[in-house]
């Protein structure tokens, strides 16, 4: 696929083609096209937005060469609505997938074939009057560390926003809500239900679910030799963290705390993640950093090579 500008999209539209965009927003996925009415395609109904979708719309491939390293980007616009307002306020768009496609339509207005496709994750938006333009970036060539870094930024933002919202709710409504619940507990069951409905509105439930999705990941490790005094479950050692690097750091901190309980004959430790070899950890270096004298005294290499003390 070549780079596609707004003018070229208009030209495609004149030849019976249409722009289709799938915004995979958290809680509010949207499948829309630049025509009118609803079109059934890929087992979904795609809503027609008319010219709004094509405002500031563009798409280009990633360019990798010896002279440049340019990520592919794509953009399309949505009209402002109550749902879009919540999407922006709670950042349901952040790091979510956007699929950007031009499709040829037949004489019945149904999709005949897909002319081109670009795909990326949403990185930003711009609002102008009653229109919001979302921009996505191709990340298919990014490393696992890049993906982890984006994940950490996203979950960090979710947690911070959630904590701030909880504190605001406590300050604004906490006292009144506590009084209401106290009255309800005294026997007014209907008030309990009403209070819960107030606290757990649809938006609040989505916010709570978003916070749950931002919890730390669970990583499973095994080691050879085993880590003394650390619980070994059926899947291995459980470590909760946002990224693999963070999980490894936590695991290695525990190894360092118990390194003197590992027999000195082991100078390194094999680390497995999900029962697959990950890397080696240098136990000898950890011992030297912690207590050089003790490390020298207990090292299995002490006295090697043997000294020749024979006299002539």
Tab-separated table of N, CA, C and O in Angstrom, residues 194-273:
chain	number	residue	atom	x	y	z
A	194	UNK	N	-30.242	1.468	46.098
A	194	UNK	CA	-30.113	2.781	45.465
A	194	UNK	C	-28.696	3.329	45.624
A	194	UNK	O	-28.140	3.921	44.686
A	195	UNK	N	-28.109	3.147	46.808
A	195	UNK	CA	-26.760	3.647	47.048
A	195	UNK	C	-25.759	2.946	46.153
A	195	UNK	O	-24.868	3.581	45.573
A	196	UNK	N	-25.907	1.620	46.021
A	196	UNK	CA	-24.987	0.878	45.169
A	196	UNK	C	-25.139	1.280	43.712
A	196	UNK	O	-24.162	1.366	42.975
A	197	UNK	N	-26.380	1.538	43.293
A	197	UNK	CA	-26.585	1.978	41.918
A	197	UNK	C	-25.913	3.318	41.679
A	197	UNK	O	-25.376	3.585	40.606
A	198	UNK	N	-25.966	4.187	42.692
A	198	UNK	CA	-25.324	5.494	42.559
A	198	UNK	C	-23.818	5.352	42.473
A	198	UNK	O	-23.154	5.981	41.639
A	199	UNK	N	-23.255	4.517	43.340
A	199	UNK	CA	-21.804	4.345	43.372
A	199	UNK	C	-21.315	3.603	42.129
A	199	UNK	O	-20.270	3.913	41.583
A	200	UNK	N	-22.103	2.592	41.697
A	200	UNK	CA	-21.676	1.766	40.577
A	200	UNK	C	-22.491	2.083	39.330
A	200	UNK	O	-23.192	1.241	38.792
A	201	UNK	N	-22.440	3.318	38.896
A	201	UNK	CA	-23.076	3.688	37.633
A	201	UNK	C	-22.328	2.999	36.495
A	201	UNK	O	-21.255	2.431	36.684
A	202	UNK	N	-22.895	3.046	35.296
A	202	UNK	CA	-22.271	2.393	34.146
A	202	UNK	C	-20.854	2.893	33.932
A	202	UNK	O	-19.925	2.117	33.704
A	203	UNK	N	-20.676	4.205	34.024
A	203	UNK	CA	-19.335	4.760	33.813
A	203	UNK	C	-18.390	4.320	34.921
A	203	UNK	O	-17.238	3.975	34.660
A	204	UNK	N	-18.875	4.335	36.170
A	204	UNK	CA	-18.015	3.915	37.271
A	204	UNK	C	-17.629	2.445	37.156
A	204	UNK	O	-16.517	2.059	37.518
A	205	UNK	N	-18.556	1.635	36.664
A	205	UNK	CA	-18.218	0.218	36.469
A	205	UNK	C	-17.131	0.077	35.416
A	205	UNK	O	-16.224	-0.739	35.558
A	206	UNK	N	-17.213	0.869	34.350
A	206	UNK	CA	-16.177	0.806	33.324
A	206	UNK	C	-14.838	1.270	33.880
A	206	UNK	O	-13.788	0.691	33.562
A	207	UNK	N	-14.863	2.328	34.697
A	207	UNK	CA	-13.627	2.824	35.295
A	207	UNK	C	-13.014	1.768	36.201
A	207	UNK	O	-11.796	1.543	36.195
A	208	UNK	N	-13.873	1.092	36.990
A	208	UNK	CA	-13.378	0.038	37.877
A	208	UNK	C	-12.805	-1.125	37.066
A	208	UNK	O	-11.764	-1.700	37.414
A	209	UNK	N	-13.478	-1.476	35.975
A	209	UNK	CA	-12.988	-2.560	35.124
A	209	UNK	C	-11.674	-2.178	34.461
A	209	UNK	O	-10.763	-3.003	34.318
A	210	UNK	N	-11.553	-0.917	34.050
A	210	UNK	CA	-10.302	-0.445	33.459
A	210	UNK	C	-9.166	-0.537	34.475
A	210	UNK	O	-8.054	-0.957	34.146
A	211	UNK	N	-9.471	-0.149	35.728
A	211	UNK	CA	-8.428	-0.242	36.771
A	211	UNK	C	-8.041	-1.692	37.009
A	211	UNK	O	-6.853	-1.996	37.207
A	212	UNK	N	-9.005	-2.602	36.963
A	212	UNK	CA	-8.696	-4.017	37.142
A	212	UNK	C	-7.792	-4.515	36.019
A	212	UNK	O	-6.877	-5.316	36.247
A	213	UNK	N	-8.044	-4.046	34.798
A	213	UNK	CA	-7.216	-4.469	33.665
A	213	UNK	C	-5.801	-3.912	33.760
A	213	UNK	O	-4.891	-4.420	33.098
A	214	UNK	N	-5.620	-2.862	34.577
A	214	UNK	CA	-4.297	-2.241	34.727
A	214	UNK	C	-3.517	-2.831	35.894
A	214	UNK	O	-2.492	-2.285	36.291
A	215	UNK	N	-4.016	-3.944	36.458
A	215	UNK	CA	-3.273	-4.572	37.554
A	215	UNK	C	-1.961	-5.161	37.008
A	215	UNK	O	-1.802	-5.356	35.798
A	216	UNK	N	-1.063	-5.441	37.922
A	216	UNK	CA	0.237	-5.980	37.523
A	216	UNK	C	0.087	-7.371	36.909
A	216	UNK	O	-0.744	-8.167	37.328
A	217	UNK	N	0.917	-7.640	35.918
A	217	UNK	CA	0.920	-8.953	35.285
A	217	UNK	C	1.562	-9.981	36.213
A	217	UNK	O	2.327	-9.640	37.103
A	218	UNK	N	1.249	-11.244	35.961
A	218	UNK	CA	1.871	-12.331	36.710
A	218	UNK	C	2.888	-13.038	35.817
A	218	UNK	O	2.549	-13.502	34.726
A	219	UNK	N	4.124	-13.094	36.272
A	219	UNK	CA	5.194	-13.790	35.562
A	219	UNK	C	5.586	-15.035	36.370
A	219	UNK	O	5.622	-14.999	37.604
A	220	UNK	N	5.873	-16.114	35.649
A	220	UNK	CA	6.250	-17.373	36.295
A	220	UNK	C	7.678	-17.725	35.896
A	220	UNK	O	8.010	-17.774	34.716
A	221	UNK	N	8.504	-17.988	36.918
A	221	UNK	CA	9.906	-18.334	36.694
A	221	UNK	C	10.241	-19.652	37.398
A	221	UNK	O	9.643	-20.003	38.417
A	222	UNK	N	11.216	-20.346	36.843
A	222	UNK	CA	11.878	-21.455	37.513
A	222	UNK	C	13.378	-21.203	37.463
A	222	UNK	O	13.861	-20.463	36.591
A	223	UNK	N	14.089	-21.797	38.384
A	223	UNK	CA	15.542	-21.597	38.422
A	223	UNK	C	16.231	-22.924	38.691
A	223	UNK	O	15.659	-23.842	39.277
A	224	UNK	N	17.457	-23.002	38.264
A	224	UNK	CA	18.319	-24.141	38.573
A	224	UNK	C	19.676	-23.594	38.993
A	224	UNK	O	20.384	-23.003	38.189
A	225	UNK	N	20.025	-23.693	40.284
A	225	UNK	CA	19.324	-24.389	41.358
A	225	UNK	C	18.113	-23.602	41.864
A	225	UNK	O	17.893	-22.455	41.452
A	226	UNK	N	17.341	-24.209	42.767
A	226	UNK	CA	16.183	-23.547	43.345
A	226	UNK	C	16.618	-22.414	44.258
A	226	UNK	O	17.738	-22.381	44.760
A	227	UNK	N	15.690	-21.471	44.474
A	227	UNK	CA	15.945	-20.349	45.377
A	227	UNK	C	15.535	-20.768	46.784
A	227	UNK	O	14.364	-21.101	47.018
A	228	UNK	N	16.464	-20.772	47.730
A	228	UNK	CA	16.120	-21.206	49.094
A	228	UNK	C	15.070	-20.301	49.731
A	228	UNK	O	15.036	-19.094	49.505
A	229	UNK	N	14.189	-20.901	50.496
A	229	UNK	CA	13.194	-20.190	51.299
A	229	UNK	C	12.261	-19.309	50.463
A	229	UNK	O	11.759	-18.310	50.930
A	230	UNK	N	12.026	-19.719	49.251
A	230	UNK	CA	11.069	-19.008	48.396
A	230	UNK	C	10.048	-20.017	47.894
A	230	UNK	O	10.410	-21.099	47.425
A	231	UNK	N	8.774	-19.682	48.029
A	231	UNK	CA	7.710	-20.623	47.691
A	231	UNK	C	7.731	-20.971	46.203
A	231	UNK	O	7.667	-20.091	45.342
A	232	UNK	N	7.787	-22.239	45.918
A	232	UNK	CA	7.768	-22.739	44.551
A	232	UNK	C	6.404	-23.355	44.283
A	232	UNK	O	6.050	-24.393	44.844
A	233	UNK	N	5.617	-22.719	43.441
A	233	UNK	CA	4.286	-23.215	43.109
A	233	UNK	C	4.379	-24.199	41.942
A	233	UNK	O	5.460	-24.429	41.395
A	234	UNK	N	3.231	-24.722	41.542
A	234	UNK	CA	3.229	-25.698	40.451
A	234	UNK	C	3.729	-25.096	39.143
A	234	UNK	O	4.328	-25.789	38.318
A	235	UNK	N	3.488	-23.784	38.964
A	235	UNK	CA	3.949	-23.109	37.753
A	235	UNK	C	5.322	-22.476	37.923
A	235	UNK	O	5.873	-21.938	36.972
A	236	UNK	N	5.849	-22.498	39.133
A	236	UNK	CA	7.147	-21.898	39.380
A	236	UNK	C	7.063	-20.812	40.442
A	236	UNK	O	6.150	-20.803	41.278
A	237	UNK	N	8.004	-19.885	40.400
A	237	UNK	CA	7.991	-18.748	41.313
A	237	UNK	C	7.131	-17.643	40.705
A	237	UNK	O	7.347	-17.235	39.564
A	238	UNK	N	6.163	-17.156	41.486
A	238	UNK	CA	5.260	-16.129	40.971
A	238	UNK	C	5.796	-14.746	41.314
A	238	UNK	O	6.121	-14.454	42.463
A	239	UNK	N	5.890	-13.908	40.286
A	239	UNK	CA	6.330	-12.526	40.468
A	239	UNK	C	5.335	-11.621	39.748
A	239	UNK	O	5.055	-11.834	38.562
A	240	UNK	N	4.816	-10.616	40.445
A	240	UNK	CA	3.890	-9.666	39.837
A	240	UNK	C	4.624	-8.375	39.508
A	240	UNK	O	5.301	-7.797	40.367
A	241	UNK	N	4.482	-7.934	38.261
A	241	UNK	CA	5.176	-6.733	37.797
A	241	UNK	C	4.494	-6.225	36.535
A	241	UNK	O	3.674	-6.924	35.924
A	242	UNK	N	4.847	-5.021	36.121
A	242	UNK	CA	4.276	-4.447	34.901
A	242	UNK	C	5.011	-4.906	33.648
A	242	UNK	O	4.421	-5.007	32.576
A	243	UNK	N	6.326	-5.152	33.770
A	243	UNK	CA	7.139	-5.521	32.611
A	243	UNK	C	8.039	-6.693	32.968
A	243	UNK	O	8.270	-6.992	34.144
A	244	UNK	N	8.584	-7.327	31.931
A	244	UNK	CA	9.488	-8.450	32.157
A	244	UNK	C	10.754	-7.990	32.872
A	244	UNK	O	11.239	-8.674	33.783
A	245	UNK	N	11.298	-6.846	32.486
A	245	UNK	CA	12.503	-6.343	33.155
A	245	UNK	C	12.247	-6.104	34.644
A	245	UNK	O	13.098	-6.401	35.489
A	246	UNK	N	11.079	-5.549	34.960
A	246	UNK	CA	10.734	-5.303	36.362
A	246	UNK	C	10.574	-6.618	37.117
A	246	UNK	O	11.007	-6.742	38.271
A	247	UNK	N	9.970	-7.626	36.468
A	247	UNK	CA	9.793	-8.927	37.107
A	247	UNK	C	11.139	-9.593	37.366
A	247	UNK	O	11.360	-10.173	38.434
A	248	UNK	N	12.043	-9.507	36.401
A	248	UNK	CA	13.371	-10.089	36.595
A	248	UNK	C	14.106	-9.392	37.730
A	248	UNK	O	14.783	-10.046	38.538
A	249	UNK	N	13.982	-8.070	37.809
A	249	UNK	CA	14.645	-7.335	38.885
A	249	UNK	C	14.147	-7.793	40.249
A	249	UNK	O	14.936	-7.979	41.195
A	250	UNK	N	12.827	-7.985	40.377
A	250	UNK	CA	12.267	-8.448	41.647
A	250	UNK	C	12.771	-9.851	41.992
A	250	UNK	O	13.113	-10.148	43.149
A	251	UNK	N	12.801	-10.730	40.982
A	251	UNK	CA	13.281	-12.091	41.214
A	251	UNK	C	14.748	-12.079	41.639
A	251	UNK	O	15.137	-12.775	42.590
A	252	UNK	N	15.560	-11.267	40.951
A	252	UNK	CA	16.994	-11.249	41.242
A	252	UNK	C	17.283	-10.625	42.604
A	252	UNK	O	18.266	-10.980	43.260
A	253	UNK	N	16.424	-9.708	43.039
A	253	UNK	CA	16.576	-9.159	44.388
A	253	UNK	C	16.387	-10.263	45.437
A	253	UNK	O	17.108	-10.319	46.438
A	254	UNK	N	15.428	-11.134	45.193
A	254	UNK	CA	15.185	-12.238	46.129
A	254	UNK	C	16.345	-13.240	46.098
A	254	UNK	O	16.712	-13.803	47.128
A	255	UNK	N	16.895	-13.467	44.907
A	255	UNK	CA	18.061	-14.346	44.814
A	255	UNK	C	19.229	-13.743	45.586
A	255	UNK	O	19.920	-14.445	46.338
A	256	UNK	N	19.431	-12.425	45.434
A	256	UNK	CA	20.540	-11.761	46.118
A	256	UNK	C	20.383	-11.847	47.635
A	256	UNK	O	21.379	-12.000	48.363
A	257	UNK	N	19.142	-11.764	48.119
A	257	UNK	CA	18.902	-11.846	49.564
A	257	UNK	C	19.248	-13.228	50.122
A	257	UNK	O	19.573	-13.357	51.307
A	258	UNK	N	19.179	-14.264	49.255
A	258	UNK	CA	19.382	-15.634	49.720
A	258	UNK	C	20.609	-16.290	49.086
A	258	UNK	O	20.768	-17.520	49.158
A	259	UNK	N	21.464	-15.492	48.467
A	259	UNK	CA	22.556	-16.066	47.684
A	259	UNK	C	23.510	-16.897	48.533
A	259	UNK	O	24.088	-17.888	48.062
A	260	UNK	N	23.663	-16.546	49.820
A	260	UNK	CA	24.589	-17.300	50.663
A	260	UNK	C	23.993	-18.637	51.109
A	260	UNK	O	24.714	-19.490	51.643
A	261	UNK	N	22.686	-18.820	50.869
A	261	UNK	CA	22.058	-20.106	51.167
A	261	UNK	C	22.157	-21.076	49.998
A	261	UNK	O	21.840	-22.261	50.142
A	262	UNK	N	22.572	-20.556	48.839
A	262	UNK	CA	22.786	-21.416	47.677
A	262	UNK	C	24.176	-22.031	47.802
A	262	UNK	O	25.142	-21.312	48.075
A	263	UNK	N	24.307	-23.341	47.650
A	263	UNK	CA	25.632	-23.963	47.765
A	263	UNK	C	26.664	-23.252	46.894
A	263	UNK	O	26.384	-22.879	45.748
A	264	UNK	N	27.839	-23.036	47.452
A	264	UNK	CA	28.879	-22.274	46.743
A	264	UNK	C	29.357	-22.974	45.481
A	264	UNK	O	30.033	-22.357	44.643
A	265	UNK	N	29.021	-24.265	45.344
A	265	UNK	CA	29.412	-24.972	44.122
A	265	UNK	C	28.686	-24.451	42.891
A	265	UNK	O	29.118	-24.684	41.763
A	266	UNK	N	27.562	-23.745	43.126
A	266	UNK	CA	26.836	-23.137	41.999
A	266	UNK	C	27.354	-21.720	41.792
A	266	UNK	O	27.144	-20.845	42.641
A	267	UNK	N	28.032	-21.495	40.690
A	267	UNK	CA	28.552	-20.157	40.409
A	267	UNK	C	27.616	-19.362	39.506
A	267	UNK	O	27.816	-18.163	39.290
A	268	UNK	N	26.583	-20.005	38.977
A	268	UNK	CA	25.583	-19.319	38.162
A	268	UNK	C	24.237	-20.009	38.334
A	268	UNK	O	24.157	-21.136	38.831
A	269	UNK	N	23.192	-19.319	37.938
A	269	UNK	CA	21.826	-19.836	38.055
A	269	UNK	C	21.138	-19.701	36.706
A	269	UNK	O	21.184	-18.636	36.080
A	270	UNK	N	20.499	-20.771	36.253
A	270	UNK	CA	19.747	-20.738	34.998
A	270	UNK	C	18.333	-20.267	35.309
A	270	UNK	O	17.668	-20.811	36.194
A	271	UNK	N	17.873	-19.250	34.588
A	271	UNK	CA	16.535	-18.697	34.782
A	271	UNK	C	15.644	-19.169	33.638
A	271	UNK	O	15.994	-19.044	32.465
A	272	UNK	N	14.492	-19.719	34.002
A	272	UNK	CA	13.492	-20.143	33.021
A	272	UNK	C	12.247	-19.290	33.204
A	272	UNK	O	11.832	-19.018	34.341
A	273	UNK	N	11.648	-18.888	32.092
A	273	UNK	CA	10.356	-18.209	32.147
A	273	UNK	C	9.350	-19.058	31.389
A	273	UNK	O	9.576	-19.391	30.218
